[in-house]
Coordinates of C-alpha atoms in Angstrom, one line a residue:
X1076 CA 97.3 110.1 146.3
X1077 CA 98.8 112.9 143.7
X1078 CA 96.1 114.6 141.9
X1079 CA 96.3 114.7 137.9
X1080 CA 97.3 118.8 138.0
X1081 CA 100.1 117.7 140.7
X1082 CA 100.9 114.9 138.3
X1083 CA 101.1 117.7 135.3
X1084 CA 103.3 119.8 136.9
X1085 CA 105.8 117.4 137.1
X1086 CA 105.4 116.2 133.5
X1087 CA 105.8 120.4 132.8
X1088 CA 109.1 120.2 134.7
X1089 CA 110.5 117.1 132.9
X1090 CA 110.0 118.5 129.3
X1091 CA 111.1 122.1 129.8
X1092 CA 107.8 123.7 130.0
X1093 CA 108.2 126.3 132.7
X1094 CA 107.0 129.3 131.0
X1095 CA 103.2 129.1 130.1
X1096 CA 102.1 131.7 127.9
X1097 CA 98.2 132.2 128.0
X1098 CA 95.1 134.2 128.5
X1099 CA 92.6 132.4 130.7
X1100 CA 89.1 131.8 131.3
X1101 CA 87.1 130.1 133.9
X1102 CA 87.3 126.5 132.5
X1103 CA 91.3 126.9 133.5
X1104 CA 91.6 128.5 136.6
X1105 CA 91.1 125.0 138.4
X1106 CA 94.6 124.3 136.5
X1107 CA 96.4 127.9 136.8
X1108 CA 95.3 128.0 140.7
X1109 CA 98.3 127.6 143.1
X1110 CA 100.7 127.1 140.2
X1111 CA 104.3 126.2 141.8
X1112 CA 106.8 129.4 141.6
X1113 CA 108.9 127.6 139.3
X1114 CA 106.2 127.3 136.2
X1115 CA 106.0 131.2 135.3
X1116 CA 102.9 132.6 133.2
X1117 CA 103.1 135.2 130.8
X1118 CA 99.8 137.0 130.3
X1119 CA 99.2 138.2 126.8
X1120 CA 95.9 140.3 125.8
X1121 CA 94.6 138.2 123.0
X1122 CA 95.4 134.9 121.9
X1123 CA 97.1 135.7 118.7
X1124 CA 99.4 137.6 120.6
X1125 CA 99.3 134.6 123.4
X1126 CA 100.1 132.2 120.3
X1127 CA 102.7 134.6 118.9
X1128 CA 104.5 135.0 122.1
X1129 CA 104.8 131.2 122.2
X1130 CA 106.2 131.0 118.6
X1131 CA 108.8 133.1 118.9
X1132 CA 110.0 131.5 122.4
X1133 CA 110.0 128.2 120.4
X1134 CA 111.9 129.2 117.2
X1135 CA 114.7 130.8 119.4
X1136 CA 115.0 127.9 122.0
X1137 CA 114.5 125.5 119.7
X1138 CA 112.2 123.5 122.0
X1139 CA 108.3 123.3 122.2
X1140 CA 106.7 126.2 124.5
X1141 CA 103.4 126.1 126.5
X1142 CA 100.2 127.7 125.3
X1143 CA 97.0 127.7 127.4
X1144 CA 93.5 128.4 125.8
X1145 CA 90.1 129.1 126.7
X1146 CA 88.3 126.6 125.3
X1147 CA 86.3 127.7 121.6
X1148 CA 86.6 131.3 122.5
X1149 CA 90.0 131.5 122.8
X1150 CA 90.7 128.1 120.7
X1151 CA 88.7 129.7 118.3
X1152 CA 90.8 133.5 118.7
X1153 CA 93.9 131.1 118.5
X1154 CA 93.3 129.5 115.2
X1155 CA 95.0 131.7 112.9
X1156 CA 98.1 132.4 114.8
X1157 CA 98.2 128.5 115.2
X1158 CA 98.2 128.1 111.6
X1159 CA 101.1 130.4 111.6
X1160 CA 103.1 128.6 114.3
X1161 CA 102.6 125.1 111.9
X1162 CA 103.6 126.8 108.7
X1163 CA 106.3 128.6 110.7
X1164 CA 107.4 125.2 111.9
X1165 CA 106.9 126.6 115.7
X1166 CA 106.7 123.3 118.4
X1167 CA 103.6 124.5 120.6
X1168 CA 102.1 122.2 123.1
X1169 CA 98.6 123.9 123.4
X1170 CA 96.7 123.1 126.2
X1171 CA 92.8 124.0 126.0
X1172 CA 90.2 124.0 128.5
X1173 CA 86.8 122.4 128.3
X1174 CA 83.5 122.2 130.4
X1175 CA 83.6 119.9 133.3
X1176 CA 83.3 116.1 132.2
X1177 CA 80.4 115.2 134.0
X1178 CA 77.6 117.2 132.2
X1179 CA 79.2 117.7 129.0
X1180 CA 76.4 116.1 127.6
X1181 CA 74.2 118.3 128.3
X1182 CA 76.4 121.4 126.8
X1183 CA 76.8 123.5 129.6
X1184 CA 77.9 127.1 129.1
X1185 CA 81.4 127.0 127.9
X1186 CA 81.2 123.8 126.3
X1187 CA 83.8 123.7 123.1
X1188 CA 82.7 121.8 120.2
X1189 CA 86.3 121.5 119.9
X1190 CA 87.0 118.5 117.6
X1191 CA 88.6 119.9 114.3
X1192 CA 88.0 123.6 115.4
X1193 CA 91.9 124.3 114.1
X1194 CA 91.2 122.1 110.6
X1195 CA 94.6 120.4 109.9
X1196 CA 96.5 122.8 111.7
X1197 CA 98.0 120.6 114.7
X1198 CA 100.5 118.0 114.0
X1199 CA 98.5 116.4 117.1
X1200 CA 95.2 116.5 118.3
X1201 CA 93.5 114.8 121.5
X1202 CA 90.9 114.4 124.4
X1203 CA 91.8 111.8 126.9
X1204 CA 89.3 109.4 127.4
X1205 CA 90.0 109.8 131.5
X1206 CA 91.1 112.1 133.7
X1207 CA 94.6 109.9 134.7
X1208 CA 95.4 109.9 131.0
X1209 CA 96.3 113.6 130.7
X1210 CA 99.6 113.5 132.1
X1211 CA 100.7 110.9 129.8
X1212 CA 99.1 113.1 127.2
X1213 CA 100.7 116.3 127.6
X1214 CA 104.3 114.6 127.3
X1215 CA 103.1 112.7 124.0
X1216 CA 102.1 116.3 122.5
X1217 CA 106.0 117.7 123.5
X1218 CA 107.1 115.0 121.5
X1219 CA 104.5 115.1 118.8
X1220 CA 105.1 118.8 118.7
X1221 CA 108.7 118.7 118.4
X1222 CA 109.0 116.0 115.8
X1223 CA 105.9 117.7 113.6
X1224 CA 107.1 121.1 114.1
X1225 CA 103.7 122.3 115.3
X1226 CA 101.3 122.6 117.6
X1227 CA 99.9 119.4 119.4
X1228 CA 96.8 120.2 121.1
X1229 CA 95.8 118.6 124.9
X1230 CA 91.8 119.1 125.7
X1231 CA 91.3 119.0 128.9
X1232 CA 88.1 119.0 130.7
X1233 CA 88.1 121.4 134.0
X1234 CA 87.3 118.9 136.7
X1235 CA 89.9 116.4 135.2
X1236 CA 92.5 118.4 137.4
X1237 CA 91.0 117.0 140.7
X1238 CA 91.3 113.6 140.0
X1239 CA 93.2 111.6 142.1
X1240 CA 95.9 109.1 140.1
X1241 CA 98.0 106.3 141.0
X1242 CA 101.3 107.0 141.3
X1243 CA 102.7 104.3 139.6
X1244 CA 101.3 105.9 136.4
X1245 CA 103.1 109.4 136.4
X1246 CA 103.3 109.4 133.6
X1247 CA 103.8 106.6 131.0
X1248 CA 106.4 108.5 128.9
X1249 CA 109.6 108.2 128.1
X1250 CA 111.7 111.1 129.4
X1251 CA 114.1 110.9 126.3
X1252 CA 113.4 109.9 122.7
X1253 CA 115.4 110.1 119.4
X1254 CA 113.6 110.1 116.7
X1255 CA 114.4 111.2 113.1
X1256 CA 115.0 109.6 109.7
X1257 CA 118.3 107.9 108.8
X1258 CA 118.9 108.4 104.8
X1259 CA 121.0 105.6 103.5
X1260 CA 124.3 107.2 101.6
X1261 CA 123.2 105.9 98.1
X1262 CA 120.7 108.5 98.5
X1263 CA 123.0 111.5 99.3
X1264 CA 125.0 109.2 96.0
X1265 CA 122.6 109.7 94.0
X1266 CA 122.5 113.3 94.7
X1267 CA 125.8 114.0 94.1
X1268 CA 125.8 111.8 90.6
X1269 CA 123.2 114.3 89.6
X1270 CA 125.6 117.7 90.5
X1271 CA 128.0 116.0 88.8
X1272 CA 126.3 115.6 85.6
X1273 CA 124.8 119.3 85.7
X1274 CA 126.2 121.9 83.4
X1275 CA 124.4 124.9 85.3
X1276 CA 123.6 123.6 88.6
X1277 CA 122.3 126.2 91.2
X1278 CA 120.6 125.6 94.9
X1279 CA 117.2 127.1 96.3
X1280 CA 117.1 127.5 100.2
X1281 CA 114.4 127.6 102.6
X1282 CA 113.0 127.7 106.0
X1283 CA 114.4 124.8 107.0
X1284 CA 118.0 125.3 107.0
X1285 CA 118.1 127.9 109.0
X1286 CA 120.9 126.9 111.5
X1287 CA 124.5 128.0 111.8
X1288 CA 125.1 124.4 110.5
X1289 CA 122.6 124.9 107.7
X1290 CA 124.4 127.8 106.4
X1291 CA 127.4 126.9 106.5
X1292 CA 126.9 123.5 104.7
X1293 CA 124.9 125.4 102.1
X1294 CA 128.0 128.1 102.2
X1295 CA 130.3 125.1 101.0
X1296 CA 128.5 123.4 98.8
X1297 CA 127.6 126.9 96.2
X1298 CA 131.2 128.0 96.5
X1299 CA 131.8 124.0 95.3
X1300 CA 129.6 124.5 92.5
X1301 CA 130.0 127.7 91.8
X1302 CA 126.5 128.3 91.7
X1303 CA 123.9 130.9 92.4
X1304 CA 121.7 130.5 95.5
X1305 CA 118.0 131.5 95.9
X1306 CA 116.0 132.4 98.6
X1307 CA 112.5 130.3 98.2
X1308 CA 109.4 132.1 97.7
X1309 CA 107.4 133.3 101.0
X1310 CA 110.0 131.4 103.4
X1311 CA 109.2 131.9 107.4
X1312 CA 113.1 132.2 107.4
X1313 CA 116.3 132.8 105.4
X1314 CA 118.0 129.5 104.5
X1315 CA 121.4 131.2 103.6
X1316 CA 123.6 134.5 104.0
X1317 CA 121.9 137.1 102.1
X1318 CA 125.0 139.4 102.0
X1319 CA 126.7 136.0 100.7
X1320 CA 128.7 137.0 96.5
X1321 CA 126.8 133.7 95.7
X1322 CA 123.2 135.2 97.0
X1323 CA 121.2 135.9 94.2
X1324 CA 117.6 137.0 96.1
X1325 CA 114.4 135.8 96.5
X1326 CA 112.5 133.5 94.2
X1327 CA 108.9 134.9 92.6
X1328 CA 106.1 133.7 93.6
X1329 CA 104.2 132.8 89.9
X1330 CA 105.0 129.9 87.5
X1331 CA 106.3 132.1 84.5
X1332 CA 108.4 134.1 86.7
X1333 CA 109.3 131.1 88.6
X1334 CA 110.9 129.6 85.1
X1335 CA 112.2 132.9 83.6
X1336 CA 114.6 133.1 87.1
X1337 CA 115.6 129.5 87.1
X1338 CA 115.9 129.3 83.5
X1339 CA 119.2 128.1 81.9
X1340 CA 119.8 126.2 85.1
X1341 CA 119.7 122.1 84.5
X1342 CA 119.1 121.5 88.3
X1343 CA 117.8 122.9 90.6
X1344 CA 118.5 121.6 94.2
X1345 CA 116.0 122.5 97.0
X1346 CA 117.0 122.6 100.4
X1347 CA 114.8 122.9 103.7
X1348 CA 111.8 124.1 101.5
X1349 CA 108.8 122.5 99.3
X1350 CA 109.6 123.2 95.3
X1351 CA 107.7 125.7 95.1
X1352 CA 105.6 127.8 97.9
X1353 CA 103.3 129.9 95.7
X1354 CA 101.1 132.5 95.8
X1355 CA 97.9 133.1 93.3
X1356 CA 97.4 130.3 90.5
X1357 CA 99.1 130.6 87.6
X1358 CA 99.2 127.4 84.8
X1359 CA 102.2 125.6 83.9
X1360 CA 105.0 123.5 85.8
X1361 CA 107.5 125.2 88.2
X1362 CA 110.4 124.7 85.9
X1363 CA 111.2 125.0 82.0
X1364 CA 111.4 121.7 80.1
X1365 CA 114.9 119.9 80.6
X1366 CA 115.3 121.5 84.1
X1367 CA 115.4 118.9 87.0
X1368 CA 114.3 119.5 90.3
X1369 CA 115.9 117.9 93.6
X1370 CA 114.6 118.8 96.6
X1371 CA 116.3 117.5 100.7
X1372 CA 114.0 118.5 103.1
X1373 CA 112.9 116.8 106.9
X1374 CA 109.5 117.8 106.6
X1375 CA 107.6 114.7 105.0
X1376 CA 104.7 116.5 103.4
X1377 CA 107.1 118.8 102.0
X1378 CA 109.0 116.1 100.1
X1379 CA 105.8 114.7 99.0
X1380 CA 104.4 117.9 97.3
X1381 CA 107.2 118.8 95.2
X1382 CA 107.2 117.3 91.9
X1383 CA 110.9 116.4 92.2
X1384 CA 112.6 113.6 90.5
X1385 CA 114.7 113.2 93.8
X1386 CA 113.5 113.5 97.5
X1387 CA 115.6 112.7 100.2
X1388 CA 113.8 112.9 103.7
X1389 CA 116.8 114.0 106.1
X1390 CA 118.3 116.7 108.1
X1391 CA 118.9 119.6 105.5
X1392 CA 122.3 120.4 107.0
X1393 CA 124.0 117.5 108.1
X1394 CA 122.7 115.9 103.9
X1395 CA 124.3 119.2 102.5
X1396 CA 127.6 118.9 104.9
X1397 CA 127.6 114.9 103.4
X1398 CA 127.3 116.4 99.7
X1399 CA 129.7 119.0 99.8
X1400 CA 132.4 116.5 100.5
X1401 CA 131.1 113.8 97.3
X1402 CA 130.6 116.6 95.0
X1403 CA 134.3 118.0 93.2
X1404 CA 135.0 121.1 93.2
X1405 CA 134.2 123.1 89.5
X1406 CA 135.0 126.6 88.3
X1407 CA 131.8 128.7 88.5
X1408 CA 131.0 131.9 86.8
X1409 CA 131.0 135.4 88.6
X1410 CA 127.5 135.5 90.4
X1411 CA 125.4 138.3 88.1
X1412 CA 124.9 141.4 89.5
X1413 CA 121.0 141.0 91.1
X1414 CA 118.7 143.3 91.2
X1415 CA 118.4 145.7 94.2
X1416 CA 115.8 147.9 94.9
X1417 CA 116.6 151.4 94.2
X1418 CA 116.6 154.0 96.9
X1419 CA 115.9 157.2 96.4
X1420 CA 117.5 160.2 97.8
X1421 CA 116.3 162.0 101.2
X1422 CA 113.0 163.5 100.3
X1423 CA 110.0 163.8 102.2
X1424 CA 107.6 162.4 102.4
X1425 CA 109.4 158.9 102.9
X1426 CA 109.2 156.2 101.4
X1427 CA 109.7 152.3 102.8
X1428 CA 113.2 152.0 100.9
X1429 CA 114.3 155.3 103.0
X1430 CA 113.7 153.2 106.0
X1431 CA 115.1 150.2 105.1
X1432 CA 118.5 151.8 103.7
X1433 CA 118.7 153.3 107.1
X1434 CA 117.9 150.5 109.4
X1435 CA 120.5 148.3 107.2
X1436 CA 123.0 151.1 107.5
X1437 CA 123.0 151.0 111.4
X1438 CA 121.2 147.8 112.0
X1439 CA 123.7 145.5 114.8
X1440 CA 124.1 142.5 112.4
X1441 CA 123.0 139.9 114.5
X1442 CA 119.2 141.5 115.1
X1443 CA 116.6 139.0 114.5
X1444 CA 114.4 141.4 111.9
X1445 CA 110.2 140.3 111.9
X1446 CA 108.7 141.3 108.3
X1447 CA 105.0 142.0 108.4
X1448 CA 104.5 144.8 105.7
X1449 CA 103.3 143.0 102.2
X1450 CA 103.3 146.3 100.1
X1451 CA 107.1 147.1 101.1
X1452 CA 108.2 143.4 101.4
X1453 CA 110.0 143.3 98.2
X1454 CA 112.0 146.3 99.0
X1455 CA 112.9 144.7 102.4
X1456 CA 114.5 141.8 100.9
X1457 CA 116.6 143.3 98.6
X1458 CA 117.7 146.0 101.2
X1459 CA 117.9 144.4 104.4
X1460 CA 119.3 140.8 104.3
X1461 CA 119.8 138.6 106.9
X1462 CA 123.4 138.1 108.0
X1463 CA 123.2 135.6 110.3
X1464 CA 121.1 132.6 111.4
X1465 CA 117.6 133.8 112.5
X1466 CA 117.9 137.1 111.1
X1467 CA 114.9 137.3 109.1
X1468 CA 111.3 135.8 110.2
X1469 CA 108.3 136.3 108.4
X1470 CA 104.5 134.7 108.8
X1471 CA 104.8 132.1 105.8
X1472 CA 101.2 131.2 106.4
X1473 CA 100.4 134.7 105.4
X1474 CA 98.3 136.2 108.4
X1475 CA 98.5 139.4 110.1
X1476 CA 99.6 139.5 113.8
X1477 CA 102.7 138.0 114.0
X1478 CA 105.3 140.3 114.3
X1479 CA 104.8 142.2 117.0
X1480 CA 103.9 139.0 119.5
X1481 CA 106.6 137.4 117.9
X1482 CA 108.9 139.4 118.4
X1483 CA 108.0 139.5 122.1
X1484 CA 108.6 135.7 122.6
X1485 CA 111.6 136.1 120.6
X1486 CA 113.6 139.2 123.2
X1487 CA 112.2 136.8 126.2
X1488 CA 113.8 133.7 124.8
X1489 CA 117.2 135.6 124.2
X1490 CA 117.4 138.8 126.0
X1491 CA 120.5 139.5 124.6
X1492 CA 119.9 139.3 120.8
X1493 CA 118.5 142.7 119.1
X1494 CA 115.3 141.8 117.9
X1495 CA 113.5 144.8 115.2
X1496 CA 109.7 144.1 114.0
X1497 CA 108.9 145.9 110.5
X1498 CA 105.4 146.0 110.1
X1499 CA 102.6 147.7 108.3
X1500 CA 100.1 150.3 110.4
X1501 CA 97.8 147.9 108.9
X1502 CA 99.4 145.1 109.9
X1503 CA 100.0 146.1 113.3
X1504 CA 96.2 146.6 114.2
X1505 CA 95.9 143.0 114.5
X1506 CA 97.9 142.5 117.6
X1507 CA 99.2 145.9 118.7
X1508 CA 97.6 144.7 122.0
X1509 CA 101.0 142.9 122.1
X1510 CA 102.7 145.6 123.4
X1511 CA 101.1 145.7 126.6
X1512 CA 103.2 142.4 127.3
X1513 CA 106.6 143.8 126.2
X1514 CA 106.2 146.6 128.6
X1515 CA 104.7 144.4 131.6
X1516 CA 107.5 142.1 130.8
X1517 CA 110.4 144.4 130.1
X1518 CA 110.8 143.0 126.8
X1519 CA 113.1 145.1 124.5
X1520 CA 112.0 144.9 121.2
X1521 CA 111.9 148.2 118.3
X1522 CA 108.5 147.9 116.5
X1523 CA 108.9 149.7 113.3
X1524 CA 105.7 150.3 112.1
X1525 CA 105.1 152.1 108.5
X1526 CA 102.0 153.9 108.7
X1527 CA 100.1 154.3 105.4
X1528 CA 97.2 155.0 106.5
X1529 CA 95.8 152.4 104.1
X1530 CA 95.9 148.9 103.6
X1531 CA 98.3 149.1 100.7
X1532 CA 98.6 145.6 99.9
X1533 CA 95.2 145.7 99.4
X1534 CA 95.1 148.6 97.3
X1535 CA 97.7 147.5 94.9
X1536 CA 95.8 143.9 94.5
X1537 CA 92.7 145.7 93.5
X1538 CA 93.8 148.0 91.5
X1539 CA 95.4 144.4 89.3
X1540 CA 91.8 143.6 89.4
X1541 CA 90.9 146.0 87.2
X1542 CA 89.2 148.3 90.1
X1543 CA 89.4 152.1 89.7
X1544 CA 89.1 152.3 93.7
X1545 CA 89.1 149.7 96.4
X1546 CA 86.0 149.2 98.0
X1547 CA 87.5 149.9 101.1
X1548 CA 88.7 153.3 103.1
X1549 CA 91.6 154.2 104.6
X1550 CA 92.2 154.4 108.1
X1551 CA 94.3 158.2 108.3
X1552 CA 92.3 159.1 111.3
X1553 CA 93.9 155.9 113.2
X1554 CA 97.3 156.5 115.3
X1555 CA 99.4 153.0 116.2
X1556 CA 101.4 155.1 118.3
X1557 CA 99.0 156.7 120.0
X1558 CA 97.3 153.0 120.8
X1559 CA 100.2 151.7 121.7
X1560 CA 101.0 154.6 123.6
X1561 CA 97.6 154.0 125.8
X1562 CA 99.0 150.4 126.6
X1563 CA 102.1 152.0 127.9
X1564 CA 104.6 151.6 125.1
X1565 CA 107.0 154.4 124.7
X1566 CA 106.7 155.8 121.1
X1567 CA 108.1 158.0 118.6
X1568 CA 106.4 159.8 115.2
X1569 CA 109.0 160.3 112.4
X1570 CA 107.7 162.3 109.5
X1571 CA 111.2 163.4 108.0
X1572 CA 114.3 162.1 107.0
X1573 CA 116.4 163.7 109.2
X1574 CA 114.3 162.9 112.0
X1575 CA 114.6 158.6 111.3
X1576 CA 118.4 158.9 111.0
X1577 CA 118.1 160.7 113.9
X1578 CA 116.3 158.4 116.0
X1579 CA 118.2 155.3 114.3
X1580 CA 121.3 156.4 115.1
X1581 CA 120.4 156.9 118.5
X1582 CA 118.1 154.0 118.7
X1583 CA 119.4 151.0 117.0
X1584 CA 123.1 150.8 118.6
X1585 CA 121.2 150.5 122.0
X1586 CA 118.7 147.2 121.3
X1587 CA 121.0 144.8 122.4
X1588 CA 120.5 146.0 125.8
X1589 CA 117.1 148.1 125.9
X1590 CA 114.9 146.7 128.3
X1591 CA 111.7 148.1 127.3
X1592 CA 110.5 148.6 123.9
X1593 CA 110.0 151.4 121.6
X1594 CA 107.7 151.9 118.6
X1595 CA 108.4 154.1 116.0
X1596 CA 105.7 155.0 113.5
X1597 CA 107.1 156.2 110.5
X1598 CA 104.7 158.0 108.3
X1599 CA 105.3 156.4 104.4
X1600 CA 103.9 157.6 101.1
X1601 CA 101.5 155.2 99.8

């Protein structure tokens, strides 16, 4: 009789889950051993960057990837990066060792109190009751993981591999399912009724419609209207072009700044995002009096946050492509001249807009650019937009670590696409483990890393506080390149401006063939 791991390698076949990214311990080498040449493993150094590898697969295949974790230590190492991977809306099927089932009662060494260790995190959690029932498991958590747009954890107990099973049993799961929500047309009706009646009308887009067929469905509908369109607050991912005449940038992230940018619009349409992702509390409603807020988004605990006086639960881009055709066509006034972060001219020492003017001056416009610097975000917005589908990806959940792993899994998924992380030095201590993988793997991804020496963020959020100085140093005396350099990353120190054209010019052009990466550390003011 077929064992249950013979059994799970099968089920790992049928879904699509032949790359496992992990970083094992002892309570998973029963599973790992003898794995078939077909299921390949990618070894990361940490499980953030294990998880972050995994989430960038997913968001460019599209498709839930395979994590494997060491049961509380490395669940526990996992947690944050998982969080990210839910908020990011990454499908992970994370499967996490435990102590073998017969003494787990006792607590061995190694046992995993692992009941809730991720708090709401997964979109799926679960420990089957017997050994034969993991199979059946594992395909329930692709599908749970692909329709919650998360990760859905597997425990499995380390002697549960062994087991014999019945054959007839491999494994109760369909091997196709559709699955979705079918919004009746009155709805998308309804909608359009509401345009129609709007004198000022303008659309908010977020993370989820970030498709080809998102953006262009969003495309027709503003240039319908005639309308502005906004990039929600703290978005994973940029829900229309930003180099687009009707872009008008990214929301804020407080109430009163929230009104003062909507304000004079009478709808306000929100699509593939929550109304409103926010940051510290501020009083007051979203929206000035007499503005109404609509909101089409397929994520259910979306629609049922936002304080909308329509929600439609649906497919973002096929609900927009439906309204663009029910909604006639008006005369819209000139998009207003946004504002852009200045730059100022070539000076040393540099600051984060000198590198952002130059990466967007050179910058293949298809490359896939990772935000992880928080002090320089703003300026990264305004001067590097995403031209394409994909193009920007940040960690809406608001960790650190998930660039530069993300960026990894990213390159692997699609070696062709240029893929460009911009992160903090700060930010970059968190995972610059990473790199080891990228150059084991001969993954070509440009780590940008803007080195500080501080963690600015930090600084300036202190300083608000009233604080005359932070109660915490700076790190000058730390080198990311020279790190990364000691996991065998090829790196580069820029200090002048000359120097980052320089490199850029020579540099960016090449990342959509490199195959091995490069990190630059570019020393910023403060």
């Amino acid at each position: 009789m077929p064992t249950v791991k013979q059994a799970t390698y099968e089920v790992l076949r049928r879904f699509g889950l032949s790359t496992l990214f992990g970083n094992p311990g002892s309570t998973e080498v029963d599973f790992l051993a003898g794995l078939p040449e077909d299921l390949n493993f990618v070894l990361g150094l940490h499980e953030s960057a294990v998880v972050g590898m995994a989430t960038g697969h997913a968001l460019r295949t599209e498709r839930p990837a395979l994590v494997l974790l060491h049961t509380t230590a490395g669940f526990g190492n996992a947690v944050g990066a998982l969080a990210t991977a839910r908020v990011n809306r990454a499908p992970l099927v994370v499967l996490v060792g435990q102590q073998d089932r017969r003494h787990l009662s006792a607590e061995p060494f190694l046992t995993g109190r692992l009941h809730g260790l991720a708090g709401d995190y997964p979109v799926w959690s679960h420990q089957p009751d017997r050994a034969q029932d993991v199979p059946e498991a594992l395909a329930r958590a692709w599908y749970e993981a692909r329709a919650g747009r998360g990760p859905a954890i597997v425990v499995v107990p380390m002697d549960d591999w062994h087991a014999e099973i019945d054959a007839e049993r491999l494994p109760n799961a369909p091997a196709r399912l559709r699955s979705g929500v079918r919004v009746e047309e009155y709805a998308t009706a309804e909608l359009a009724e509401m345009l129609y009646a709007a004198k000022s009308p303008c659309v908010v887009a977020g993370s989820g419609n970030d498709s080809a067929e998102g953006w262009q469905a969003l495309v027709e509908l503003a240039e319908c209207l005639g309308c502005p369109v906004w990039q929600e607050p703290f978005g994973a991912r940029a829900g229309f072009p930003q180099d687009h005449r009707r872009y008008a940038g990214h929301l804020p992230a407080g109430r009163a700044a929230l009104r003062d940018a909507l304000a004079g619009h009478d709808l306000v349409l929100v699509v593939g995002a929550a109304a409103f992702r926010q940051y510290a509390y501020e009083p007051g409603p979203f929206v000035a009096p007499g503005t109404t807020l609509a909101v089409v988004t397929d994520d259910p605990d979306e629609a049922h946050r936002s304080p909308a006086a329509l929600a439609i639960l649906a497919d973002p881009a096929r609900t927009v492509a439906r309204l663009a055709k029910l909604v006639p066509a008006r005369t819209g006034s000139e998009p207003a001249e946004r504002h852009r972060t200045p730059v100022p001219p070539p000076a040393e020492p540099l600051a984060a807009a000198h590198v952002f003017a130059a990466l967007a001056a050179a910058i293949p416009a298809d490359t896939i650019v990772l935000e992880e610097a928080p002090s320089a975000r703003a300026a990264l917005y305004d001067l590097l937009p995403a031209r394409h589908p994909l193009g920007l990806l940040s960690a809406a959940m608001g960790g650190l670590g998930f660039a530069m792993p993300t960026a990894i899994g990213l390159r692997l998924a699609d070696p062709a696409r240029p893929v460009v992380a911009v992160v903090g030095d700060g930010s970059a201590l968190y995972c610059v483990q990473s790199v080891w993988s990228a150059v084991h793997y001969r993954v070509g991804a440009l780590f940008v890393v803007l080195a500080n020496g501080r963690y600015r963020i930090m600084d300036q959020l202190s300083a608000r506080a009233g604080a005359p100085e932070p109660a915490w140093p700076g790190f000058d005396e730390i080198g990311v390149a020279a790190i990364a350099h000691g996991f065998g990353c090829p790196v580069e120190r820029i200090t002048d401006h000359p120097s980052l054209i320089a490199v850029f010019d020579a540099v960016l052009p090449t990342l959509p063939d490199r195959r091995e990466p490069l990190l630059l550390e570019i020393a910023v003011t403060a």
